[in-house]
Amino acid sequence: MTFGLYVYGIFPEPIPETVVLKGLDSQPVYSQVIDGFTFLYSEAQQEKYLASRRNLINHEKVLEQAMQAGSRTLLPLRFGLVVKDWETVVTQLLEPYKEQLKELFQKLAGRREVSIKIFWDSKSELQALMESHQDLKQKRDQMEGKTLSMEEVIHIGQLIESNLASRKESIIQVFFNELKPLADEIIENAPMTEDMIYNAAFLIPWEQESIFSEQVEAIDQKFGERLRIRYNNFTAPYTFAQIAS
């Protein structure tokens, strides 16, 4: 028994028949062409899919393998999208958003999404801050062992927070200023953890990724052991394939 169609993404051209993909629940992946749009899908074995790590990875793998096989331009669809039939796709997606889909294909043609997440050790940064700002360190040390008023606690806290924010912004600006010329578009997202200070996606020319990654490495070298960088050079372009509702 199947529960409809699980749809992974949309491509502007048919997928080569030589591309063999396996999707969720180990189901074979097929392509369906509708009005010039190619949909990658498999038969849904569940009515609703749990966003487990395995399912998410399998969803991503289908799209990435299709890209690696040569179908570089795609509009990835959100995880867990199960539709009843193709008529549903036509009425709910193609008819209202056809022109937007075409515009997105034009925007993404010949380009790829890469992402950068920058982490620092907040404790080490605080220590370095105190060492470089002796006046601030002295103020903090003078307050140790004393009963402080709420105003004094707030004041020293604000000074430390402000200076840490400045250190953080100076790092971010280096990455932004040196990577911006290599990107067609940048979207900055909110940090996901306390130690993550920067989270951004870059839309770059497909063949320029090696130059971009070399620049990321060069910037990283400037900061030595101060930062940890997570760079993803190959992913479906979720960030830049958003349909305006």
Short mmCIF file of C-alpha atoms in Angstrom, two decimals:
data_model
loop_
_atom_site.label_atom_id
_atom_site.label_comp_id
_atom_site.label_asym_id
_atom_site.label_seq_id
_atom_site.Cartn_x
_atom_site.Cartn_y
_atom_site.Cartn_z
CA MET A 1 0.00 0.00 0.00
CA THR A 2 1.27 3.46 -0.88
CA PHE A 3 0.17 6.84 0.45
CA GLY A 4 0.77 8.91 -2.65
CA LEU A 5 3.94 10.49 -3.98
CA TYR A 6 6.94 11.69 -2.01
CA VAL A 7 8.43 14.60 -3.97
CA TYR A 8 12.08 15.62 -3.51
CA GLY A 9 12.67 18.49 -5.90
CA ILE A 10 12.07 20.11 -9.28
CA PHE A 11 14.48 20.30 -12.21
CA PRO A 12 14.21 22.38 -15.40
CA GLU A 13 15.23 19.45 -17.61
CA PRO A 14 14.58 15.68 -17.62
CA ILE A 15 16.87 13.54 -15.49
CA PRO A 16 19.06 11.20 -17.59
CA GLU A 17 17.69 7.66 -17.61
CA THR A 18 21.11 6.37 -16.60
CA VAL A 19 20.76 8.02 -13.18
CA VAL A 20 19.56 5.41 -10.69
CA LEU A 21 18.53 6.73 -7.29
CA LYS A 22 17.08 5.17 -4.15
CA GLY A 23 14.88 7.32 -1.92
CA LEU A 24 13.08 7.07 1.40
CA ASP A 25 12.06 3.57 2.52
CA SER A 26 14.59 2.30 -0.07
CA GLN A 27 12.08 3.09 -2.80
CA PRO A 28 13.28 3.66 -6.38
CA VAL A 29 13.23 7.30 -7.45
CA TYR A 30 11.47 8.28 -10.66
CA SER A 31 11.03 11.49 -12.62
CA GLN A 32 7.78 12.98 -13.88
CA VAL A 33 7.70 15.78 -16.45
CA ILE A 34 4.78 18.19 -16.17
CA ASP A 35 4.53 21.30 -18.32
CA GLY A 36 8.30 21.52 -18.73
CA PHE A 37 9.13 20.85 -15.07
CA THR A 38 10.76 17.60 -13.99
CA PHE A 39 9.72 16.30 -10.56
CA LEU A 40 11.85 13.76 -8.71
CA TYR A 41 9.70 11.42 -6.63
CA SER A 42 9.22 8.00 -5.11
CA GLU A 43 6.14 6.16 -3.91
CA ALA A 44 5.37 7.14 -0.32
CA GLN A 45 5.22 4.18 2.04
CA GLN A 46 4.09 6.33 4.94
CA GLU A 47 1.37 8.93 5.31
CA LYS A 48 3.73 11.21 7.24
CA TYR A 49 7.52 11.03 7.53
CA LEU A 50 9.33 11.60 10.79
CA ALA A 51 12.17 14.11 10.46
CA SER A 52 14.72 11.60 11.72
CA ARG A 53 18.38 11.94 10.90
CA ARG A 54 18.25 8.96 8.54
CA ASN A 55 15.22 10.28 6.66
CA LEU A 56 16.70 13.76 6.34
CA ILE A 57 19.99 12.36 5.05
CA ASN A 58 18.20 10.14 2.53
CA HIS A 59 16.16 13.09 1.29
CA GLU A 60 19.32 15.17 0.84
CA LYS A 61 21.20 12.30 -0.77
CA VAL A 62 18.64 11.96 -3.56
CA LEU A 63 19.06 15.61 -4.52
CA GLU A 64 22.84 15.62 -4.16
CA GLN A 65 23.27 12.49 -6.25
CA ALA A 66 21.10 13.99 -8.97
CA MET A 67 23.28 17.13 -8.90
CA GLN A 68 26.46 15.07 -9.02
CA ALA A 69 25.09 13.22 -12.05
CA GLY A 70 24.83 16.50 -13.93
CA SER A 71 21.43 17.94 -13.02
CA ARG A 72 22.93 20.92 -11.26
CA THR A 73 20.00 23.33 -11.37
CA LEU A 74 17.18 22.34 -9.06
CA LEU A 75 14.57 23.66 -6.69
CA PRO A 76 14.64 21.43 -3.60
CA LEU A 77 11.31 20.85 -1.92
CA ARG A 78 10.88 20.72 1.83
CA PHE A 79 11.37 17.42 3.62
CA GLY A 80 8.26 15.31 4.12
CA LEU A 81 6.22 16.55 1.16
CA VAL A 82 3.72 13.82 0.27
CA VAL A 83 1.06 14.58 -2.35
CA LYS A 84 -1.96 12.55 -3.33
CA ASP A 85 -1.45 12.75 -7.10
CA TRP A 86 0.02 14.93 -9.84
CA GLU A 87 -3.17 16.91 -10.16
CA THR A 88 -2.49 18.20 -6.65
CA VAL A 89 0.96 19.36 -7.75
CA VAL A 90 -0.52 21.17 -10.75
CA THR A 91 -3.26 22.97 -8.86
CA GLN A 92 -1.31 23.83 -5.68
CA LEU A 93 2.17 24.50 -7.08
CA LEU A 94 2.42 24.92 -10.84
CA GLU A 95 -0.68 26.97 -11.52
CA PRO A 96 -0.10 29.61 -8.79
CA TYR A 97 3.73 29.67 -8.87
CA LYS A 98 4.76 28.72 -12.41
CA GLU A 99 6.37 32.08 -13.25
CA GLN A 100 8.19 32.24 -9.90
CA LEU A 101 9.58 28.76 -10.49
CA LYS A 102 10.91 29.81 -13.89
CA GLU A 103 12.53 32.91 -12.38
CA LEU A 104 14.20 30.80 -9.70
CA PHE A 105 15.59 28.44 -12.33
CA GLN A 106 17.09 31.41 -14.16
CA LYS A 107 18.59 32.72 -10.93
CA LEU A 108 20.15 29.36 -9.99
CA ALA A 109 21.38 28.33 -13.42
CA GLY A 110 25.16 27.92 -13.33
CA ARG A 111 25.30 28.66 -9.61
CA ARG A 112 25.59 26.67 -6.41
CA GLU A 113 24.93 27.26 -2.74
CA VAL A 114 27.72 26.99 -0.20
CA SER A 115 27.47 27.78 3.49
CA ILE A 116 29.74 28.88 6.30
CA LYS A 117 29.23 28.52 10.03
CA ILE A 118 31.82 30.12 12.32
CA PHE A 119 32.33 29.09 15.93
CA TRP A 120 34.48 30.50 18.70
CA ASP A 121 35.19 29.57 22.31
CA SER A 122 33.34 32.23 24.30
CA LYS A 123 35.38 31.57 27.46
CA SER A 124 38.67 31.97 25.62
CA GLU A 125 37.39 35.11 23.93
CA LEU A 126 36.37 36.58 27.28
CA GLN A 127 39.82 35.85 28.68
CA ALA A 128 41.48 37.41 25.64
CA LEU A 129 39.21 40.42 25.98
CA MET A 130 40.28 40.98 29.57
CA GLU A 131 43.95 40.65 28.66
CA SER A 132 43.65 43.23 25.90
CA HIS A 133 41.52 45.64 27.95
CA GLN A 134 43.31 46.02 31.28
CA ASP A 135 40.98 48.82 32.39
CA LEU A 136 37.98 46.52 32.00
CA LYS A 137 39.80 43.68 33.75
CA GLN A 138 40.70 45.99 36.60
CA LYS A 139 37.09 47.06 37.04
CA ARG A 140 35.97 43.46 37.14
CA ASP A 141 38.73 42.40 39.56
CA GLN A 142 37.97 45.30 41.90
CA MET A 143 34.41 44.09 42.25
CA GLU A 144 35.35 40.55 43.24
CA GLY A 145 34.48 39.83 46.84
CA LYS A 146 32.34 42.96 47.14
CA THR A 147 28.61 43.24 47.54
CA LEU A 148 27.51 44.98 44.36
CA SER A 149 24.42 46.97 43.66
CA MET A 150 22.22 45.91 40.74
CA GLU A 151 23.38 48.98 38.81
CA GLU A 152 27.04 48.01 39.21
CA VAL A 153 26.37 44.44 38.11
CA ILE A 154 24.47 45.64 35.06
CA HIS A 155 27.16 48.19 34.19
CA ILE A 156 30.10 45.79 34.18
CA GLY A 157 27.99 43.19 32.37
CA GLN A 158 27.09 45.66 29.65
CA LEU A 159 30.72 46.71 29.21
CA ILE A 160 31.85 43.11 28.78
CA GLU A 161 28.96 42.27 26.46
CA SER A 162 29.59 45.34 24.32
CA ASN A 163 33.29 44.57 23.93
CA LEU A 164 32.63 40.90 23.09
CA ALA A 165 30.11 42.01 20.48
CA SER A 166 32.77 44.26 18.94
CA ARG A 167 35.26 41.38 18.77
CA LYS A 168 32.62 39.19 17.17
CA GLU A 169 31.65 41.83 14.61
CA SER A 170 35.27 42.42 13.62
CA ILE A 171 35.63 38.72 12.76
CA ILE A 172 32.36 38.66 10.81
CA GLN A 173 33.35 41.71 8.80
CA VAL A 174 36.58 40.09 7.65
CA PHE A 175 34.70 37.08 6.28
CA PHE A 176 31.94 39.18 4.76
CA ASN A 177 34.23 41.73 3.11
CA GLU A 178 36.58 39.14 1.61
CA LEU A 179 33.90 36.68 0.45
CA LYS A 180 31.27 39.09 -0.81
CA PRO A 181 33.11 39.86 -4.09
CA LEU A 182 33.05 36.14 -4.91
CA ALA A 183 29.29 35.70 -4.40
CA ASP A 184 26.25 36.72 -6.42
CA GLU A 185 24.09 36.76 -3.31
CA ILE A 186 24.49 36.30 0.44
CA ILE A 187 21.83 35.39 2.99
CA GLU A 188 22.77 35.62 6.65
CA ASN A 189 20.90 33.38 9.07
CA ALA A 190 20.63 33.46 12.85
CA PRO A 191 23.35 31.55 14.75
CA MET A 192 22.14 28.14 15.91
CA THR A 193 24.21 27.80 19.10
CA GLU A 194 25.81 30.08 21.69
CA ASP A 195 29.30 29.54 20.30
CA MET A 196 28.24 30.05 16.69
CA ILE A 197 28.94 33.65 15.75
CA TYR A 198 28.14 33.60 12.04
CA ASN A 199 25.86 31.55 9.83
CA ALA A 200 25.56 32.48 6.16
CA ALA A 201 24.82 30.99 2.75
CA PHE A 202 26.49 32.18 -0.45
CA LEU A 203 25.26 31.78 -4.01
CA ILE A 204 28.36 31.51 -6.20
CA PRO A 205 29.20 30.58 -9.80
CA TRP A 206 29.38 26.79 -9.97
CA GLU A 207 32.91 26.57 -11.34
CA GLN A 208 34.29 29.12 -8.86
CA GLU A 209 33.88 26.96 -5.76
CA SER A 210 37.58 26.09 -5.53
CA ILE A 211 38.49 29.77 -5.50
CA PHE A 212 35.86 30.43 -2.84
CA SER A 213 37.05 27.58 -0.62
CA GLU A 214 40.66 28.74 -0.94
CA GLN A 215 39.60 32.19 0.23
CA VAL A 216 37.77 30.69 3.22
CA GLU A 217 40.94 28.76 4.10
CA ALA A 218 43.07 31.89 3.77
CA ILE A 219 40.81 33.85 6.11
CA ASP A 220 40.79 30.98 8.57
CA GLN A 221 44.60 31.04 8.65
CA LYS A 222 44.53 34.67 9.73
CA PHE A 223 42.74 33.74 12.95
CA GLY A 224 44.86 30.69 13.76
CA GLU A 225 43.29 28.44 16.39
CA ARG A 226 40.82 31.08 17.43
CA LEU A 227 37.94 29.85 15.25
CA ARG A 228 36.30 26.66 14.07
CA ILE A 229 34.77 26.85 10.62
CA ARG A 230 32.21 24.49 9.15
CA TYR A 231 32.17 24.94 5.39
CA ASN A 232 29.67 23.06 3.24
CA ASN A 233 30.64 23.24 -0.43
CA PHE A 234 27.92 21.00 -1.86
CA THR A 235 24.26 21.21 -0.94
CA ALA A 236 20.87 21.66 -2.56
CA PRO A 237 20.11 25.40 -2.76
CA TYR A 238 17.38 25.58 -0.12
CA THR A 239 18.33 29.09 0.98
CA PHE A 240 18.06 30.65 -2.46
CA ALA A 241 15.09 28.69 -3.80
CA GLN A 242 12.37 30.29 -1.72
CA ILE A 243 9.00 30.98 -3.33
CA ALA A 244 7.42 34.24 -2.20
CA SER A 245 3.91 33.41 -1.03
#
